[in-house]
Short mmCIF file of C-alpha atoms in Angstrom, two decimals:
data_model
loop_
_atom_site.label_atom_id
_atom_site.label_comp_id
_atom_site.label_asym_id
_atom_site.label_seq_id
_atom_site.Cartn_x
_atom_site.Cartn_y
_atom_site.Cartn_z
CA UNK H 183 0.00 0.00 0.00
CA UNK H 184 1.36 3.25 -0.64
CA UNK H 185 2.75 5.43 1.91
CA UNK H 186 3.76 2.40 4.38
CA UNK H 187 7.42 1.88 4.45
CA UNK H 188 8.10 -0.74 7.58
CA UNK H 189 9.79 1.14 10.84
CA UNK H 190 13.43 1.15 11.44
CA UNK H 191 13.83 1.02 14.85
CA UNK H 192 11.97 1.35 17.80
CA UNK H 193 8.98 3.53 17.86
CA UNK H 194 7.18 4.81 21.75
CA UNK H 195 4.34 6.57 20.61
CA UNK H 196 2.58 7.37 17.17
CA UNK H 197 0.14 9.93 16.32
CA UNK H 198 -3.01 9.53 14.49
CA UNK H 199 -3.26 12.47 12.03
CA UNK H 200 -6.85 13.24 10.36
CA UNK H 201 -9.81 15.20 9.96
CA UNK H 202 -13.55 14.12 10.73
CA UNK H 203 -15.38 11.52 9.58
CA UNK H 204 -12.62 9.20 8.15
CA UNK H 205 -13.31 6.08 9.94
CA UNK H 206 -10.81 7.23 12.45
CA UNK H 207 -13.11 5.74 15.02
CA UNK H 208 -12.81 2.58 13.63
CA UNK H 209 -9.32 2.58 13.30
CA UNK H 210 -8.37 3.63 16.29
CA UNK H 211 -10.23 0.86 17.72
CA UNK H 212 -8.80 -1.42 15.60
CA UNK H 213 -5.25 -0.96 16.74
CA UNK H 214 -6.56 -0.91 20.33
CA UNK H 215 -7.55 -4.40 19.91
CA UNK H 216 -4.21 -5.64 18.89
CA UNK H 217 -2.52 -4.42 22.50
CA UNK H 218 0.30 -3.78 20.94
CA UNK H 219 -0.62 -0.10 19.30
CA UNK H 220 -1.26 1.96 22.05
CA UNK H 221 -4.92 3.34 22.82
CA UNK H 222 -5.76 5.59 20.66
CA UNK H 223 -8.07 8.62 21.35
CA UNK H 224 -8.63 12.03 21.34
CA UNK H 225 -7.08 13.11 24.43
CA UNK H 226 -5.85 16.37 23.25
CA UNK H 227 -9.18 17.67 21.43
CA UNK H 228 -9.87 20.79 24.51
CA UNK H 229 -13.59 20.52 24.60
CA UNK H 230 -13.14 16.79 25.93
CA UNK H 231 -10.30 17.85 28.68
CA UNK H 232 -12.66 18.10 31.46
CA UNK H 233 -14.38 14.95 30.37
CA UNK H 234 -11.29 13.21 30.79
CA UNK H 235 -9.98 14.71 33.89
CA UNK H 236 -13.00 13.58 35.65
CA UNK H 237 -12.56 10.01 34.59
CA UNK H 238 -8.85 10.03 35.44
CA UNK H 239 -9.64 11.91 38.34
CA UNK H 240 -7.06 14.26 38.40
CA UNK H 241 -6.94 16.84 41.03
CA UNK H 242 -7.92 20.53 40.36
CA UNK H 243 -6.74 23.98 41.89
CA UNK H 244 -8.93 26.09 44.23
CA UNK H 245 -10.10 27.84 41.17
CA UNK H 246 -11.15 24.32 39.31
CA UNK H 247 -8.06 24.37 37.14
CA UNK H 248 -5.87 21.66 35.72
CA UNK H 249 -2.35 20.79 36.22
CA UNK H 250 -1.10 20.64 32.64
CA UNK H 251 1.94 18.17 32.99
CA UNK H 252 -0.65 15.94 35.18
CA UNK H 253 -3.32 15.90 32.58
CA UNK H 254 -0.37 14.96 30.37
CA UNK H 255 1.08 12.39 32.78
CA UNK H 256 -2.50 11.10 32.62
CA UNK H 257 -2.96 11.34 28.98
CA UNK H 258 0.45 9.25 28.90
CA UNK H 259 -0.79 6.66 30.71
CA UNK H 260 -4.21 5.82 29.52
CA UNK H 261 -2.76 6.04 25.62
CA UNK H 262 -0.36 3.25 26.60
CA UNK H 263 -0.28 -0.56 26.13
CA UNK H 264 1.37 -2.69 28.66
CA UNK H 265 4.66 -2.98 25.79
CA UNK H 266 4.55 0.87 26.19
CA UNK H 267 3.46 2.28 22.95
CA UNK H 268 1.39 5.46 23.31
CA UNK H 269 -0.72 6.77 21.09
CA UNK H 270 -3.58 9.16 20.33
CA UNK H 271 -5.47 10.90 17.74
CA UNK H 272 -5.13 14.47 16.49
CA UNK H 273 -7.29 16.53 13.93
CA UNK H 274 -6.27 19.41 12.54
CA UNK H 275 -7.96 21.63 14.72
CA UNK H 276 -6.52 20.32 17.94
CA UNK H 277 -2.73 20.41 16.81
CA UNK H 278 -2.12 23.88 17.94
CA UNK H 279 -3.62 23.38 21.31
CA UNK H 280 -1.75 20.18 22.18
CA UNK H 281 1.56 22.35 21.21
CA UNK H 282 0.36 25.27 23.43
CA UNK H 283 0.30 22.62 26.49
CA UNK H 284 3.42 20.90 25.81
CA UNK H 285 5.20 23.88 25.12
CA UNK H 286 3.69 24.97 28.73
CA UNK H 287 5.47 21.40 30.48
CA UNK H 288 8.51 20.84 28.93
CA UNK H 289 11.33 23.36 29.33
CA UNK H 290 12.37 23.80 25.53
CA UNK H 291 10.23 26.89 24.31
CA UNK H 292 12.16 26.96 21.40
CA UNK H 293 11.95 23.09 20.10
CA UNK H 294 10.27 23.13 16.64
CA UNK H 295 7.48 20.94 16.73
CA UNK H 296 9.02 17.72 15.98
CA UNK H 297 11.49 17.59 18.65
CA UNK H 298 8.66 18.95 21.08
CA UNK H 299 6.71 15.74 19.80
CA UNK H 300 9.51 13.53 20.78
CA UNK H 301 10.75 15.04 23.83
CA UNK H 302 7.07 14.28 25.45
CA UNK H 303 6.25 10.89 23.96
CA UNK H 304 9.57 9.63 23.38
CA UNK H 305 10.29 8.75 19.16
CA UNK H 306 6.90 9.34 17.79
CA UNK H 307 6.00 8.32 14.56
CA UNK H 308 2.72 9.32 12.20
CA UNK H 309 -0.56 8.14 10.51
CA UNK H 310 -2.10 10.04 7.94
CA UNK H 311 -5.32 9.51 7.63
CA UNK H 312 -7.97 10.63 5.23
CA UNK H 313 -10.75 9.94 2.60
CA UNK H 314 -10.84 10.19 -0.94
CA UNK H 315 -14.48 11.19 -1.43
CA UNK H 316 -14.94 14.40 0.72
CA UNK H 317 -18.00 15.21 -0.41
CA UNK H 318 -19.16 12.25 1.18
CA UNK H 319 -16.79 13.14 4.22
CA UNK H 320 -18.75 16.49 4.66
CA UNK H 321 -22.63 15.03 4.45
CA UNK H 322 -21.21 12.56 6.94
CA UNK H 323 -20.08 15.20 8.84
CA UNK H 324 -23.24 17.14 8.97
CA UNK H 325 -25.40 14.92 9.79
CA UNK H 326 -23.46 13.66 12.52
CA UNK H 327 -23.43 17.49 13.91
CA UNK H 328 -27.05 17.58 13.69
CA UNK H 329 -27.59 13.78 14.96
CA UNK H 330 -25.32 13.54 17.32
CA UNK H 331 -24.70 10.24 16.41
CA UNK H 332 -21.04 9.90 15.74
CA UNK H 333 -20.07 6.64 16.16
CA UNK H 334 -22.16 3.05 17.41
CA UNK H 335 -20.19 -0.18 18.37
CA UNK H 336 -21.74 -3.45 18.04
CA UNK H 337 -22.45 -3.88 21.07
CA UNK H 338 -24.91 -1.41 21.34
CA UNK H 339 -28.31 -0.78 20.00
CA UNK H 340 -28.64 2.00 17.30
CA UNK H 341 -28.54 5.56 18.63
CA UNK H 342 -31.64 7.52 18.58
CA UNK H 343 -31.11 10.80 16.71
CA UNK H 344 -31.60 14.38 19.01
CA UNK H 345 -32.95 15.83 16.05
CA UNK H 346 -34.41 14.56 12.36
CA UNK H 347 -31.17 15.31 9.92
CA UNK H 348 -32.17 17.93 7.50
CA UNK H 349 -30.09 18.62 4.01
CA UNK H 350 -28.26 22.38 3.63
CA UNK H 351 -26.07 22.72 0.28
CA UNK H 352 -24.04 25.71 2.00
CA UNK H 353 -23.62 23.81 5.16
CA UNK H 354 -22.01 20.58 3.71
CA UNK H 355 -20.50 22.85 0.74
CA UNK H 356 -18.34 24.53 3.93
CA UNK H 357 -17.54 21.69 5.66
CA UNK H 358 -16.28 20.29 1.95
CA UNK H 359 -13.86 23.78 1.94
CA UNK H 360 -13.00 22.92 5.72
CA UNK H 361 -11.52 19.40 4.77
CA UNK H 362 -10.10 20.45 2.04
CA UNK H 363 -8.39 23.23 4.00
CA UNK H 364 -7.54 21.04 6.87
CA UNK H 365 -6.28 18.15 4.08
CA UNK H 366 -3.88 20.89 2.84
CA UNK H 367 -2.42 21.99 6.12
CA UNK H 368 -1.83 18.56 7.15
CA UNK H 369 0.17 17.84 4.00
CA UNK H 370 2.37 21.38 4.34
CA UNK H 371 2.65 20.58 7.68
CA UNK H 372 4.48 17.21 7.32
CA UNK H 373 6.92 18.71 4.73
CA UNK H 374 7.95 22.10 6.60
CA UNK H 375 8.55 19.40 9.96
CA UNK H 376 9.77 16.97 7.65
CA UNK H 377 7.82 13.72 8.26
CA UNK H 378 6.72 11.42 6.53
CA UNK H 379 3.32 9.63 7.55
CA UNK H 380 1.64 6.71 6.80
CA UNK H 381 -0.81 7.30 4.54
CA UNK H 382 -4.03 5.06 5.15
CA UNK H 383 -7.55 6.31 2.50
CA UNK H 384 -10.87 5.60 3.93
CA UNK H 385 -11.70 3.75 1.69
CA UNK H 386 -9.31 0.87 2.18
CA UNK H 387 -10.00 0.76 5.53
CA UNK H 388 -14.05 0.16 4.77
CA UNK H 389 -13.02 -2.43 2.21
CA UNK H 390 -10.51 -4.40 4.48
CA UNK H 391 -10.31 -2.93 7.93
CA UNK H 392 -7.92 -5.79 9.42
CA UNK H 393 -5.25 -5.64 6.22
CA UNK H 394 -5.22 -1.72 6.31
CA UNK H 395 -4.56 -2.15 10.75
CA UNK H 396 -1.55 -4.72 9.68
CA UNK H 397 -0.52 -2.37 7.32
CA UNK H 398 0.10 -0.05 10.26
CA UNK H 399 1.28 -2.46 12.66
CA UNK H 400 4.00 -3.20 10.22
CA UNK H 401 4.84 0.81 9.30
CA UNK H 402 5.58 1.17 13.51
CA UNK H 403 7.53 -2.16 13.48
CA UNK H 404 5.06 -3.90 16.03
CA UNK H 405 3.91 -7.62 15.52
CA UNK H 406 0.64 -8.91 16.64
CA UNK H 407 0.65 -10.98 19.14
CA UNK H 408 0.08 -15.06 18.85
CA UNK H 409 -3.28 -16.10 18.33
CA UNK H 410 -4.80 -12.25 18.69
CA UNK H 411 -7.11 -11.27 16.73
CA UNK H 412 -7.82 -7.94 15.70
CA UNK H 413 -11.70 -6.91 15.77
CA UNK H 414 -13.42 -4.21 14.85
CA UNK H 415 -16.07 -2.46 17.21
CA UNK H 416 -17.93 0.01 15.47
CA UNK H 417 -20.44 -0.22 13.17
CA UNK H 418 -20.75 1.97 9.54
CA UNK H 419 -23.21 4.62 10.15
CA UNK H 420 -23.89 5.73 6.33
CA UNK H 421 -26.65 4.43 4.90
CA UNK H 422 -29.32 5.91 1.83
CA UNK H 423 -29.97 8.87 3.48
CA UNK H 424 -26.35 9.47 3.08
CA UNK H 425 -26.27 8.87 -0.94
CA UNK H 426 -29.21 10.80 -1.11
CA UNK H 427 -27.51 14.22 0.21
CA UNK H 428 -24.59 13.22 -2.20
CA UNK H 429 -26.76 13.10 -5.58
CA UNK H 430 -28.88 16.28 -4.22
CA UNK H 431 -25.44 18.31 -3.50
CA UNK H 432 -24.41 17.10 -7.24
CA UNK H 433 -27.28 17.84 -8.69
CA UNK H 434 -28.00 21.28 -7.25
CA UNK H 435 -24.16 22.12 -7.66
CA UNK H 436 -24.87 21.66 -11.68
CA UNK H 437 -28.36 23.44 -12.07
CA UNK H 438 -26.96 26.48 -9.80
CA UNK H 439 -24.74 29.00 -12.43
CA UNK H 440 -21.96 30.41 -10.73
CA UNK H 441 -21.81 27.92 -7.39
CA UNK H 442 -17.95 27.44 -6.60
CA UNK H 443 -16.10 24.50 -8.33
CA UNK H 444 -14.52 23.91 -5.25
CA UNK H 445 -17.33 22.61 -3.66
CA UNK H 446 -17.63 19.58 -6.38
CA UNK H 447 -15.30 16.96 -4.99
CA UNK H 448 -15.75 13.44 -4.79
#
């Protein structure tokens, strides 16, 4: 697969680089099952940092605050499998804030990012993450904002919606500009820093989600263990509502003169 060259030497941590609604879900609990790959989540995203303070139960100032390098002693230790790999996911959007609080621990304000990167998690590596079709991407994405459904496991019965999903061309022809934005400052990201990620599409990982997880296991120079088996947890979400919003967005896109180009992008 392109983009996966196998690890030369020995990796701590790895970093799961995307943007919404491109399976990351799924493949973060993928590599969770192995044991092997860390545990993967979004512990950096800053709307969730209270949510996981309270379930690490860190303690807070007298004016409710939060230790920094113990939320990131914490973050440490729940992203970790017993062999010591760390790892967690990062969108675009939250990159800026998890250099803001590392920068704020670690006593080299003038480390460029990488080195910051690997002076807190030890020799970090990168996953790339995306999806081809990002028109699909962004009616995934809005109906999850209006659902609030983002994810089920199959364990669980089917979430029931907070409100009826209704279709908006400008809403999901935004969100299209958004991923493409936040595609683009991924990619000039990794070459000013001068990595060079994985690169795992959506779309391979619905059409084989244990061969595209190997595929990373083998890029960080881990090996699953004997007789493990790695198993998905969460269940696809799109369905023919979802196709739906895709031929209406096309089809309004090519009976609307002068609607952006950029906005067609499958």
């Amino acid at each position: 697969m392109p983009g996966y060259r196998s690890s030369s030497g020995h990796v701590d941590s790895y970093l799961i680089c995307t943007t919404p609604r491109t399976g990351s879900t799924l493949l973060c609990g993928l590599l969770a099952s192995t044991t092997v790959a860390g545990q993967p989540e979004s512990y950096f995203r800053e709307p969730d940092e209270q949510l996981w303070a309270a379930r690490w139960d860190l303690a807070r100032s007298s004016d409710g605050g939060l230790e920094r390098s113990d939320f990131i002693r914490a973050a440490l230790a729940a992203g970790r499998t017993d062999n010591g790999v760390f790892a967690a996911r990062i969108m675009w959007g939250t990159l800026d804030h998890l250099f803001d609080r590392l920068r704020s621990v670690h006593s080299a304000p003038a480390a460029g990012d990488l080195d910051l990167l690997n002076l807190a998690f030890g020799h970090t590596r990168f996953v790339y993450l995306r999806r081809d079709d990002v028109l699909a991407q962004a009616v995934s994405w809005y109906r999850a904002e209006q659902t609030n459904v983002w994810q089920e496991t199959d364990r669980e019965e089917a979430k029931q919606p907070e409100r009826e999903p209704r279709f908006d061309f400008d809403e999901i022809r935004d969100l299209v500009q958004t991923i493409e934005e936040h595609n683009s400052a991924w990619r000039a990201w990794f070459a000013a820093v001068g990595i060079q990620p994985a690169e795992a599409r959506y779309e391979d990982l619905d059409a084989d989600p244990v061969g595209v997880t190997r595929d990373v296991l083998d890029f960080l120079g881990l090996k699953l263990p004997r007789g493990r088996q790695i198993r998905p947890r969460n269940r696809r979400l799109a369905d023919e509502l979802n196709a739906r919003w895709i031929d209406r967005y096309g089809a309004e896109l090519a009976a609307t003169p002068g609607r952006p180009s950029s906005a067609e992008t499958r």
